[in-house]
Tab-separated table of C-alpha atoms and ligand atoms in Angstrom:
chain	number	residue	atom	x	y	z
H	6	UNK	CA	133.899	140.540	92.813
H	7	UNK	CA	131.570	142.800	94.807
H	8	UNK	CA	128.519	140.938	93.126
H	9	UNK	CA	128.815	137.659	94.386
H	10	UNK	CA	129.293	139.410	97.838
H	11	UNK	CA	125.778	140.731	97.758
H	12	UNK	CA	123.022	140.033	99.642
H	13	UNK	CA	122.229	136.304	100.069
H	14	UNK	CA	119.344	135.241	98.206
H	15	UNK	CA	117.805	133.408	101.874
H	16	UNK	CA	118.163	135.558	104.719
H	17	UNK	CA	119.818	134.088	107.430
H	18	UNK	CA	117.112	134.316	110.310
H	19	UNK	CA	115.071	131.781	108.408
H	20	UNK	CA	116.107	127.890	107.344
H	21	UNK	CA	115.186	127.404	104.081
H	22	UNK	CA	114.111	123.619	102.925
H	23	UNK	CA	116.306	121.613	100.813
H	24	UNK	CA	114.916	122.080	97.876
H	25	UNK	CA	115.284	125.569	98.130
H	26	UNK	CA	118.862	125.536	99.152
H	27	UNK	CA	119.349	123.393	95.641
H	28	UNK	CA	118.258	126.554	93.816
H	29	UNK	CA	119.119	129.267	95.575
H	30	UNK	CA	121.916	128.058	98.107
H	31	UNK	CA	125.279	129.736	98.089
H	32	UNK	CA	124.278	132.545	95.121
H	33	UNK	CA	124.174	135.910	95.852
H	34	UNK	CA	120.740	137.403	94.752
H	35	UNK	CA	121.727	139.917	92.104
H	36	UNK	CA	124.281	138.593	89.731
H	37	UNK	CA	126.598	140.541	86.835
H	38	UNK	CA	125.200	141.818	84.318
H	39	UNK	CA	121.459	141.156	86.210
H	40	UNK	CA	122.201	137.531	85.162
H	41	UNK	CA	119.770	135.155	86.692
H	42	UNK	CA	122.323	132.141	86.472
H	43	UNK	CA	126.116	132.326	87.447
H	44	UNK	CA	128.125	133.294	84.844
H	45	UNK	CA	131.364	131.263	83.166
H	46	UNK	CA	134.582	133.182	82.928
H	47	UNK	CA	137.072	132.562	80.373
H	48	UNK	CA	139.820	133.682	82.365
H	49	UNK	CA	143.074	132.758	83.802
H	50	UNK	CA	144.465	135.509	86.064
H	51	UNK	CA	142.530	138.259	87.495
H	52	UNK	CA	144.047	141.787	87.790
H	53	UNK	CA	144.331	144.931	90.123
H	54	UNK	CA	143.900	148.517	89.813
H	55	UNK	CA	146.888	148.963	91.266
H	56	UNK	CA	149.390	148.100	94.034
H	57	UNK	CA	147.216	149.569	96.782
H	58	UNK	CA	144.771	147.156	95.717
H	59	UNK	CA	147.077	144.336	95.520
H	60	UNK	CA	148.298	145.390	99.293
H	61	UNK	CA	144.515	145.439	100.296
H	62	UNK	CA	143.499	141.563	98.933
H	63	UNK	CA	146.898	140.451	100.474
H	64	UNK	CA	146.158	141.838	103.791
H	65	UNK	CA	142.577	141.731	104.498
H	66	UNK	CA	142.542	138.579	102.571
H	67	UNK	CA	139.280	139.789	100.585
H	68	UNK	CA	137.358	137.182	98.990
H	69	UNK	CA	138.273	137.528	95.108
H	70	UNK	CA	140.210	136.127	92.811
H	71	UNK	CA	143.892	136.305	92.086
H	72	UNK	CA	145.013	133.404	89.789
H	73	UNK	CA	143.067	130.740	88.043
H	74	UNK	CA	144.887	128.007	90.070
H	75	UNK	CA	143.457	129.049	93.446
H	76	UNK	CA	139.759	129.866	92.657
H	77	UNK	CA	137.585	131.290	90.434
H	78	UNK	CA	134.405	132.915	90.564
H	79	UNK	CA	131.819	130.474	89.472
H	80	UNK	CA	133.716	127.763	91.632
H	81	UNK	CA	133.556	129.730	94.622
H	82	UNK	CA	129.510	129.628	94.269
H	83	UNK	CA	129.353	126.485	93.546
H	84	UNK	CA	131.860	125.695	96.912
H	85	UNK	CA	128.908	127.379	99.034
H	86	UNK	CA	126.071	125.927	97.150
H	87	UNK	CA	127.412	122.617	98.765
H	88	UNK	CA	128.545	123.741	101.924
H	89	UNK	CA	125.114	124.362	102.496
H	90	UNK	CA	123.311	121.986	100.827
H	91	UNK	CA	126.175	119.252	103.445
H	92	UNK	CA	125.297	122.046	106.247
H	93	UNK	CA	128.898	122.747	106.453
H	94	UNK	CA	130.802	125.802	107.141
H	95	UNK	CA	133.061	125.513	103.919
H	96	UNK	CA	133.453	123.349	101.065
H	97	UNK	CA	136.833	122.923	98.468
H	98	UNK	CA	136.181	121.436	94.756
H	99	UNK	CA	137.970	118.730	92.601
H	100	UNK	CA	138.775	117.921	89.249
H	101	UNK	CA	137.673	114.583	90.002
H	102	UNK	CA	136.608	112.450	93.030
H	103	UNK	CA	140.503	110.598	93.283
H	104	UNK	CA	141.534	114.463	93.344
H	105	UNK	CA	139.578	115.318	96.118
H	106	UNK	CA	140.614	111.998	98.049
H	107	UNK	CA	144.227	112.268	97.126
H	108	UNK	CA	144.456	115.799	97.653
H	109	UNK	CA	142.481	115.424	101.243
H	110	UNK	CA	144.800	112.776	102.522
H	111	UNK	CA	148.107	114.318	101.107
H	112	UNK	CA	146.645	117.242	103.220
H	113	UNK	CA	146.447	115.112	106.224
H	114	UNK	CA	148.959	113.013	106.892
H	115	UNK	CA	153.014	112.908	106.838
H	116	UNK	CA	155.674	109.816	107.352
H	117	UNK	CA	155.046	107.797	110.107
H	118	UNK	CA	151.097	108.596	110.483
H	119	UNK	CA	148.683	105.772	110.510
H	120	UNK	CA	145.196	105.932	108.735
H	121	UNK	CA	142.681	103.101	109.413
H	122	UNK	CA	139.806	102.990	107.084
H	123	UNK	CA	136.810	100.411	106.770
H	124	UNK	CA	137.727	97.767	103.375
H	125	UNK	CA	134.314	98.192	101.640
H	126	UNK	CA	135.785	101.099	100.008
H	127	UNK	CA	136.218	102.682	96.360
H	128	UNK	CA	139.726	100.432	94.890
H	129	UNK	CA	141.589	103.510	93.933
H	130	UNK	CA	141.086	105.366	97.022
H	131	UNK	CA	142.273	101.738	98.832
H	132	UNK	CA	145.008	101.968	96.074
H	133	UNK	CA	146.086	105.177	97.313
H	134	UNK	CA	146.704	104.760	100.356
H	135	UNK	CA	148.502	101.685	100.220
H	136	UNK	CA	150.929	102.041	97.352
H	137	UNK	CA	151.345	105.517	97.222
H	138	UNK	CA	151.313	106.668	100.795
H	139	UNK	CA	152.569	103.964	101.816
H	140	UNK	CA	155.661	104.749	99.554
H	141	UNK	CA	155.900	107.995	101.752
H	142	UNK	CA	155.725	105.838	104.880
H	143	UNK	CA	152.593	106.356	105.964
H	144	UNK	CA	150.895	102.984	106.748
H	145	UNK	CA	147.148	101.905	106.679
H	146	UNK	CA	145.172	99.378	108.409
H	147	UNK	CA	142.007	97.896	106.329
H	148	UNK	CA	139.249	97.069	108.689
H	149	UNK	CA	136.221	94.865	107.980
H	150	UNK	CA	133.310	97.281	107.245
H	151	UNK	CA	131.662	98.351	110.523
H	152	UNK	CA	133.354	96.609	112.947
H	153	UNK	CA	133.909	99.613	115.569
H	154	UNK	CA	135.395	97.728	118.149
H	155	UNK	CA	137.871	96.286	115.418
H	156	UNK	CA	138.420	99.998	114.179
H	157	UNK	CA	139.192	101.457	117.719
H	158	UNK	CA	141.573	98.268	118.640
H	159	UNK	CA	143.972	99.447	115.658
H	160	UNK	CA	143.950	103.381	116.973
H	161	UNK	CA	147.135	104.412	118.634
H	162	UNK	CA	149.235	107.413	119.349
H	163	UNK	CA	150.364	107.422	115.378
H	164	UNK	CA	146.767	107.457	113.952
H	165	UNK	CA	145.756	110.314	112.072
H	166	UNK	CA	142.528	109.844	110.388
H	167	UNK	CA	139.217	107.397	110.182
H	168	UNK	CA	138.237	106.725	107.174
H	169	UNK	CA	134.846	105.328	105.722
H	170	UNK	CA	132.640	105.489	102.992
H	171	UNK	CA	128.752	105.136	103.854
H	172	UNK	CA	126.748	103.306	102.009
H	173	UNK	CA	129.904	101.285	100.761
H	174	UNK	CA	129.767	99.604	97.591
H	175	UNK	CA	128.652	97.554	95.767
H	176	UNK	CA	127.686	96.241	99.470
H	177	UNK	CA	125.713	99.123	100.324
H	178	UNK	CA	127.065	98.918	104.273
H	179	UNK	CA	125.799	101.776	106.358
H	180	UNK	CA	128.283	103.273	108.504
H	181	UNK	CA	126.544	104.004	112.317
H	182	UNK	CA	127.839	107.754	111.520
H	183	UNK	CA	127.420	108.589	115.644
H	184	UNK	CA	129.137	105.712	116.768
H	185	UNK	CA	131.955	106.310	114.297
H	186	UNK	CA	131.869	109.964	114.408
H	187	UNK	CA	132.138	109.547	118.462
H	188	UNK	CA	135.708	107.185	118.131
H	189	UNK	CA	137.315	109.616	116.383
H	190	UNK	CA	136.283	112.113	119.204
H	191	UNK	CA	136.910	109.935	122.247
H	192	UNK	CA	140.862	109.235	120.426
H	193	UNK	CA	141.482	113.200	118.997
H	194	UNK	CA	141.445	111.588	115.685
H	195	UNK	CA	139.543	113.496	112.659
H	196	UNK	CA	137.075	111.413	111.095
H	197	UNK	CA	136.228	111.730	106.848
H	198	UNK	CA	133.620	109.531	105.346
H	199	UNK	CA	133.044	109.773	101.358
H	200	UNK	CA	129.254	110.067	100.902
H	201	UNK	CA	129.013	110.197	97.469
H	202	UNK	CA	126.420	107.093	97.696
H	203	UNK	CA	124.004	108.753	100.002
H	204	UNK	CA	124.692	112.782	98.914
H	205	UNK	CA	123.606	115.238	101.252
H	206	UNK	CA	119.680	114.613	100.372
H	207	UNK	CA	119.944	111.032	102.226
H	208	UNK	CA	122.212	111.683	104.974
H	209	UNK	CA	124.285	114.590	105.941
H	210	UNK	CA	127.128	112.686	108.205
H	211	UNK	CA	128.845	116.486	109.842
H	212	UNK	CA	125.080	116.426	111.581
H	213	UNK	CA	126.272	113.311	113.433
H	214	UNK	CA	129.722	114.654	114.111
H	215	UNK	CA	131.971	113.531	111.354
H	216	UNK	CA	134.804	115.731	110.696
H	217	UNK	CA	134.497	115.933	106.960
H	218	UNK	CA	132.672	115.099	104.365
H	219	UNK	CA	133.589	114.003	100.811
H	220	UNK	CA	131.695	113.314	97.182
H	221	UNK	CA	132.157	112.289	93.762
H	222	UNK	CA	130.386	115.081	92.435
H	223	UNK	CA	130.795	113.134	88.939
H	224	UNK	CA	127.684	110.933	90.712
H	225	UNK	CA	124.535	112.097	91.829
H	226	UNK	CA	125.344	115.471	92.497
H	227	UNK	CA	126.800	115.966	88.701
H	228	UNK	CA	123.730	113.724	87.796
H	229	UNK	CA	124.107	113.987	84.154
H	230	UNK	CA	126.985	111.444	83.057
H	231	UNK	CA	128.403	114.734	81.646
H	232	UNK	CA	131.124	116.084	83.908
H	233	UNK	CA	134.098	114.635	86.464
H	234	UNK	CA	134.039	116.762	89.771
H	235	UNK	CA	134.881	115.674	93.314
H	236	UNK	CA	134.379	117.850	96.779
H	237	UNK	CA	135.160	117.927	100.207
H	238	UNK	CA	133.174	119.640	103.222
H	239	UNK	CA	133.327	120.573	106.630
H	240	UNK	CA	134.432	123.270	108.832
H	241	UNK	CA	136.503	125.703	107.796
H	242	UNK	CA	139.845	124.752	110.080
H	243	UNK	CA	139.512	120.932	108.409
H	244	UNK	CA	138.857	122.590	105.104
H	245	UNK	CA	141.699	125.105	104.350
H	246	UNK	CA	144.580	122.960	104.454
H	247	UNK	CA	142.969	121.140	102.048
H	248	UNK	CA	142.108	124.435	99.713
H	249	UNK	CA	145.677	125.368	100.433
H	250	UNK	CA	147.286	121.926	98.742
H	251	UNK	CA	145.097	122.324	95.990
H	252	UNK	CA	146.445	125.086	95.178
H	253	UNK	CA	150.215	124.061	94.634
H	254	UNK	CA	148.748	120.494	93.282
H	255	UNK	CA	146.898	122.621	90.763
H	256	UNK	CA	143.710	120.225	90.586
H	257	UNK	CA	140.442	123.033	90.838
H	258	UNK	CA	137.643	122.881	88.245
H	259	UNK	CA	137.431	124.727	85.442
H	260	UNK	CA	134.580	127.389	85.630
H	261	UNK	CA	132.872	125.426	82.871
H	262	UNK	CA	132.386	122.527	85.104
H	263	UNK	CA	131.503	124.597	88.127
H	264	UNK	CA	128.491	125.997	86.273
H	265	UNK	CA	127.371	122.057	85.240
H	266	UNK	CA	127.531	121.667	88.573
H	267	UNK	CA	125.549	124.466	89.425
H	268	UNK	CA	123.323	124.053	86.981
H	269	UNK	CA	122.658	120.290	87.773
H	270	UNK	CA	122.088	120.770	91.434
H	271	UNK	CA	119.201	123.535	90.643
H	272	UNK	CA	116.806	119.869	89.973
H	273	UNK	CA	119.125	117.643	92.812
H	274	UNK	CA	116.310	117.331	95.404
H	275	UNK	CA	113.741	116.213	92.192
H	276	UNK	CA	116.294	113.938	90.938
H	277	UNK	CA	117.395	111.888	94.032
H	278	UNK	CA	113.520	111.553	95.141
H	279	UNK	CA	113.005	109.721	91.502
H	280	UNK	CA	116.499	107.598	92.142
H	281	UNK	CA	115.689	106.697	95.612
H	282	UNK	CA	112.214	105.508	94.303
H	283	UNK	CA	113.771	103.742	91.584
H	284	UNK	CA	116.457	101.964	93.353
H	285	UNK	CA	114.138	100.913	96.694
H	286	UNK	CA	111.376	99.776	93.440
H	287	UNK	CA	113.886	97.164	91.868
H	288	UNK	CA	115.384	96.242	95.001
H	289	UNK	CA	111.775	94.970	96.223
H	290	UNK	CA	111.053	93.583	92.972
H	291	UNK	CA	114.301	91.600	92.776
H	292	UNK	CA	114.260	90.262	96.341
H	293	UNK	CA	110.838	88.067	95.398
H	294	UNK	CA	112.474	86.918	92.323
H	295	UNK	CA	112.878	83.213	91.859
H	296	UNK	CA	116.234	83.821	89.661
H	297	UNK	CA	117.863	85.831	92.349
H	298	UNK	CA	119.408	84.956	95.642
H	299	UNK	CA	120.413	87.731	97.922
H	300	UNK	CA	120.211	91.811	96.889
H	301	UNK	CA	122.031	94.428	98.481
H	302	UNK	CA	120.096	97.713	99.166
H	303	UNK	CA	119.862	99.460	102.504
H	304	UNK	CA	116.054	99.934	102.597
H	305	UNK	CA	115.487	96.172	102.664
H	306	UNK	CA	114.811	94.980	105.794
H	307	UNK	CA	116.782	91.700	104.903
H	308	UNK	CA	119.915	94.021	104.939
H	309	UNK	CA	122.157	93.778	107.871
H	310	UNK	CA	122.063	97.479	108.291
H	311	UNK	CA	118.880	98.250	107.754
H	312	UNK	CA	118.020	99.616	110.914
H	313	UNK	CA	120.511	102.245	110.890
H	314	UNK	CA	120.013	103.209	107.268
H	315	UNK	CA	116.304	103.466	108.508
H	316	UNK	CA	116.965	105.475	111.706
H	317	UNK	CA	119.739	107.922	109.588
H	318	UNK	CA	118.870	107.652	105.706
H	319	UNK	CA	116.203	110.124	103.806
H	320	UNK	CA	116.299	107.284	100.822
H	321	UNK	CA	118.380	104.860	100.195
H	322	UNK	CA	119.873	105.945	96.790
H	323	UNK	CA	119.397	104.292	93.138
H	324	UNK	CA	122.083	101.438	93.801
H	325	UNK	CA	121.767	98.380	93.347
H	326	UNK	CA	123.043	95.247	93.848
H	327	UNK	CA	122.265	91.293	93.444
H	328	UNK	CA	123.391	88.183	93.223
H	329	UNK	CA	121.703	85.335	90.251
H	330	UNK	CA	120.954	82.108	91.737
H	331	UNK	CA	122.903	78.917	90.258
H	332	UNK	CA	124.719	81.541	88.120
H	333	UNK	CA	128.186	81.457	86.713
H	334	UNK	CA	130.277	83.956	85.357
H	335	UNK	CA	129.255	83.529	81.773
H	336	UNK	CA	125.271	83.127	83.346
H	337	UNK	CA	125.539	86.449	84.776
H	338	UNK	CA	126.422	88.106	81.729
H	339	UNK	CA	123.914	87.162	79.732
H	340	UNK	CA	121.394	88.975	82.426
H	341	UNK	CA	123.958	91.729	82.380
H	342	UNK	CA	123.692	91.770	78.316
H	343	UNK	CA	119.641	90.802	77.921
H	344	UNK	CA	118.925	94.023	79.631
H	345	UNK	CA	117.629	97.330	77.447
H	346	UNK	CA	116.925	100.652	79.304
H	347	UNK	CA	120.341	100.556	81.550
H	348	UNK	CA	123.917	101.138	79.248
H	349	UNK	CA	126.462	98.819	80.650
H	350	UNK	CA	129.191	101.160	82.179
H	351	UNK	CA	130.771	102.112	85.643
H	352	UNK	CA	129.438	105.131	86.726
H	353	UNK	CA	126.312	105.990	88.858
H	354	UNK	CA	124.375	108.787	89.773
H	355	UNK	CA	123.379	110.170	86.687
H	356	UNK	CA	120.022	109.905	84.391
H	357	UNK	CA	120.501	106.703	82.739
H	358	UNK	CA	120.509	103.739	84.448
H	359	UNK	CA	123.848	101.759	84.145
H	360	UNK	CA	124.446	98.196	84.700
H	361	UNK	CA	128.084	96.203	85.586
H	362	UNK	CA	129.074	92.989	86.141
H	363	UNK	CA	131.712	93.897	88.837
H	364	UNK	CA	134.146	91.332	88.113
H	365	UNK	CA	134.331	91.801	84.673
H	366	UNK	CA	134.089	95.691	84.754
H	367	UNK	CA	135.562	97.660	87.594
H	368	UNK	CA	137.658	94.233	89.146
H	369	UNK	CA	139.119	92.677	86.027
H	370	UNK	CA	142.990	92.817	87.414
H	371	UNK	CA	142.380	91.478	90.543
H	372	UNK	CA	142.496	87.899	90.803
H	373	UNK	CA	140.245	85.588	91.935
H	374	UNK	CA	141.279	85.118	95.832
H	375	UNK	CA	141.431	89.223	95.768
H	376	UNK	CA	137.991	89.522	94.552
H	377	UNK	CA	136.703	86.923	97.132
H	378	UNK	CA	139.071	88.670	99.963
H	379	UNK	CA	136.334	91.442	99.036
H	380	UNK	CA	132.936	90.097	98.198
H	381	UNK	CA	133.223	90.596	94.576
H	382	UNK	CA	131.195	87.430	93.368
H	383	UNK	CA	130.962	86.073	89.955
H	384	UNK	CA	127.391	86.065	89.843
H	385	UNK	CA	126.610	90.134	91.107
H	386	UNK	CA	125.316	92.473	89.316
H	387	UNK	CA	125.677	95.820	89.986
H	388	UNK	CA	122.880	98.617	89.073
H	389	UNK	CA	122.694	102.331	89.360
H	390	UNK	CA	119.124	103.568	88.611
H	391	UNK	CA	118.792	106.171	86.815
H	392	UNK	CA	115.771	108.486	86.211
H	393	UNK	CA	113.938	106.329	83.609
H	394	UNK	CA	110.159	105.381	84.430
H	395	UNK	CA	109.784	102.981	87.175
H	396	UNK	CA	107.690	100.715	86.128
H	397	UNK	CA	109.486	100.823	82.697
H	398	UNK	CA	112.794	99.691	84.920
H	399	UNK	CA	110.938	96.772	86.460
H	400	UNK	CA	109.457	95.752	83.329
H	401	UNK	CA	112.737	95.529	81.629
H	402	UNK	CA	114.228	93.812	84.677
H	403	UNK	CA	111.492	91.352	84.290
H	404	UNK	CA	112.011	90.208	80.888
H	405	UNK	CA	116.208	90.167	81.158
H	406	UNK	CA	115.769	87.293	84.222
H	407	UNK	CA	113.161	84.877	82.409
H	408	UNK	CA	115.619	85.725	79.387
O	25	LIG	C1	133.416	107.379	91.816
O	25	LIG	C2	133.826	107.389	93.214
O	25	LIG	C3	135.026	107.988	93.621
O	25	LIG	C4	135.981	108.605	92.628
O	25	LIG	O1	135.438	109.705	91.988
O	25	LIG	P1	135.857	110.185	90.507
O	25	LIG	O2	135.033	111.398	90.294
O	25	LIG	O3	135.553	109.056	89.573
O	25	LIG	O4	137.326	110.454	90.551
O	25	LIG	C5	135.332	107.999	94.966
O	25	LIG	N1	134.502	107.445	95.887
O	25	LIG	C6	133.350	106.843	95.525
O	25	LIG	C7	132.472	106.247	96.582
O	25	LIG	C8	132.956	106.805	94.195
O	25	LIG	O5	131.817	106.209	93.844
């Protein structure tokens, strides 16, 4: 594809903005057909003139396409669009998030390896890596959230990988990216932490010296509740044994997603500003509330990581999370269900707001002392912000708690 070899649409000697990388990172400036957008190809193997040619993409290992399960075009755009929007060197895409984690650790590790990974962290990735690696023999060690000194106590000669997400959730704990980015260092180990809360417009974690990078693009960088994607970025020597697995795991996008993708990110920097206003917003209002006791949200200064999420963190993302005081289970819910604008669903990132009572919606099978082991509390609520009106949010918060 000579096209999307052409000239890059920001020349290198200057460093565009963010928002301009959202719109113009990654493409090349003059498209097929004089297309202004990427196009979508229906297409599932890509051919050759002839066996000179095939010789020619085999040995210089050009950049085009061969078979649909490797790459295709509009992916491949979309794969630089967020290597530069993390400020990466290369970036491989997902089917889903649990692709890209699955995939990345599969990647990573063999029998007898060790991972150690923070416990605030998404259930099926936790899932993962305890019942199915662990089938393979590869064992992992679940550290309380931050503790460093904790972390680095449980690395050894066997460890492979660090694991985190920052912020975690529903706690919203904000990993001290240097700190953790500087153990794997100091130990040779590689270090991953899945971003997907913060997205490359709040905090960009290879800047600190994390190894790799990983989203949920079905979140904010989707944005639209309309597509399941999942990435992970960072240089290109962590990043193409990854690319490689996918391969024979066969889990890419289809180009139709790629272009959502594509097409969502074009408004990503306007869309996180209005989240991150939204989710700061409620978490302020709901702090002075007389019906709530504690909230969760990393640009409060009553949050135990506050300073670093202040010192590292653009925004603090449209997340939200509370606790109702002298609530049960049943008193929860009726918050949960007395509220208008959000849907209730899992989910986050995208333009409606969602609301979840995590013990009835994403923690149903785990039983009580599980759900404690964790912090999962029978009176939290959990709320992703969307794009609605602020003060319409507020307003509707308002009425659900003297409900
Ligand atoms: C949603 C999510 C995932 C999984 O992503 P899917 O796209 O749903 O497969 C992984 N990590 C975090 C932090 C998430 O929020």
């Amino acid at each position: 594809m000579a096209d999307s070899e052409g000239p890059r649409s920001l020349p290198d000697s200057e460093t565009p903005r963010f928002g301009t990388l959202c719109v113009h990172g990654g493409e090349a400036r003059f498209k097929p057909c004089h297309s202004i957008t990427d196009p979508v190809f229906f297409t599932a193997t890509y051919t050759f003139e002839n066996t000179a040619a095939v010789l020619e993409y085999v040995e210089k290992k050009l950049p085009r396409d061969e078979y649909g399960r490797y790459s295709n075009p509009t992916e491949r755009v979309l794969e630089q669009k967020l290597a530069a929007l993390e400020g990466g060197e290369s970036a491989v895409t997902f089917t889903t998030g649990m692709a890209a984690v699955t995939c990345y650790l599969m990647s990573k590790v063999q029998s007898g390896d060790e991972i150690i990974l923070f416990d605030e962290c998404y259930h099926r990735s936790r899932e993962f890596c305890k019942k199915v690696l662990g089938k393979f023999g590869v064992v992992t060690h679940q550290i309380p959230a931050c503790d460093y000194e904790k972390m680095e106590a449980a690395i050894n000669s066997r460890t492979k990988l660090l694991i985190s997400e920052s912020p975690t959730n529903p706690h919203l704990s904000v990993v001290d990216l240097e700190r953790f980015a500087a153990l794997g260092k100091k130990y040779g180990v590689e270090t991953m932490i899945d971003a997907t809360l913060a997205t490359p417009y709040n905090v960009r974690p290879l800047e600190y010296g994390v190894d790799c990078v990983l989203h949920s693009c079905t979140k904010y960088l989707g944005g639209h509740n309309d597509l399941l994607a999942g990435a992970v970025i960072g240089r290109a020597e962590v990043i193409e044994p990854v690319r490689k697995l996918r391969g024979v795991m066969g889990v890419n996008l289809t180009s139709q997603t790629a272009y959502l993708l594509l097409r969502g990110l074009k408004t990503f920097e306007l869309r996180m500003e209005r989240h991150n206003q939204n989710g700061l917003a409620l978490a302020q209002f709901l702090e002075q509330h007389p019906r709530v006791q504690k909230v969760y949200y990393p640009g409060l200064p009553s949050h135990r990581d506050y300073e670093i999420a202040r010192r590292t963190m653009r925004g603090y993302g449209g997340l939200v999370t509370f606790l109702v005081r002298d609530a049960d289970a049943e008193a929860t819910a009726r918050i949960v269900d007395a509220v208008r604008i959000p849907h209730i669903g899992p989910s986050l990132g995208g333009a409606e707001s969602l609301i979840e009572q995590p013990i009835v919606m994403s923690y149903h099978d785990f039983t009580m002392d599980q759900r404690r082991a964790i912090g999962i509390l029978d009176n939290m609520i959990r709320v992703a912000c969307g794009l609605e009106d602020t003060a319409d949010l507020i307003a509707d918060f308002a009425q659900a708690l003297d409900h």
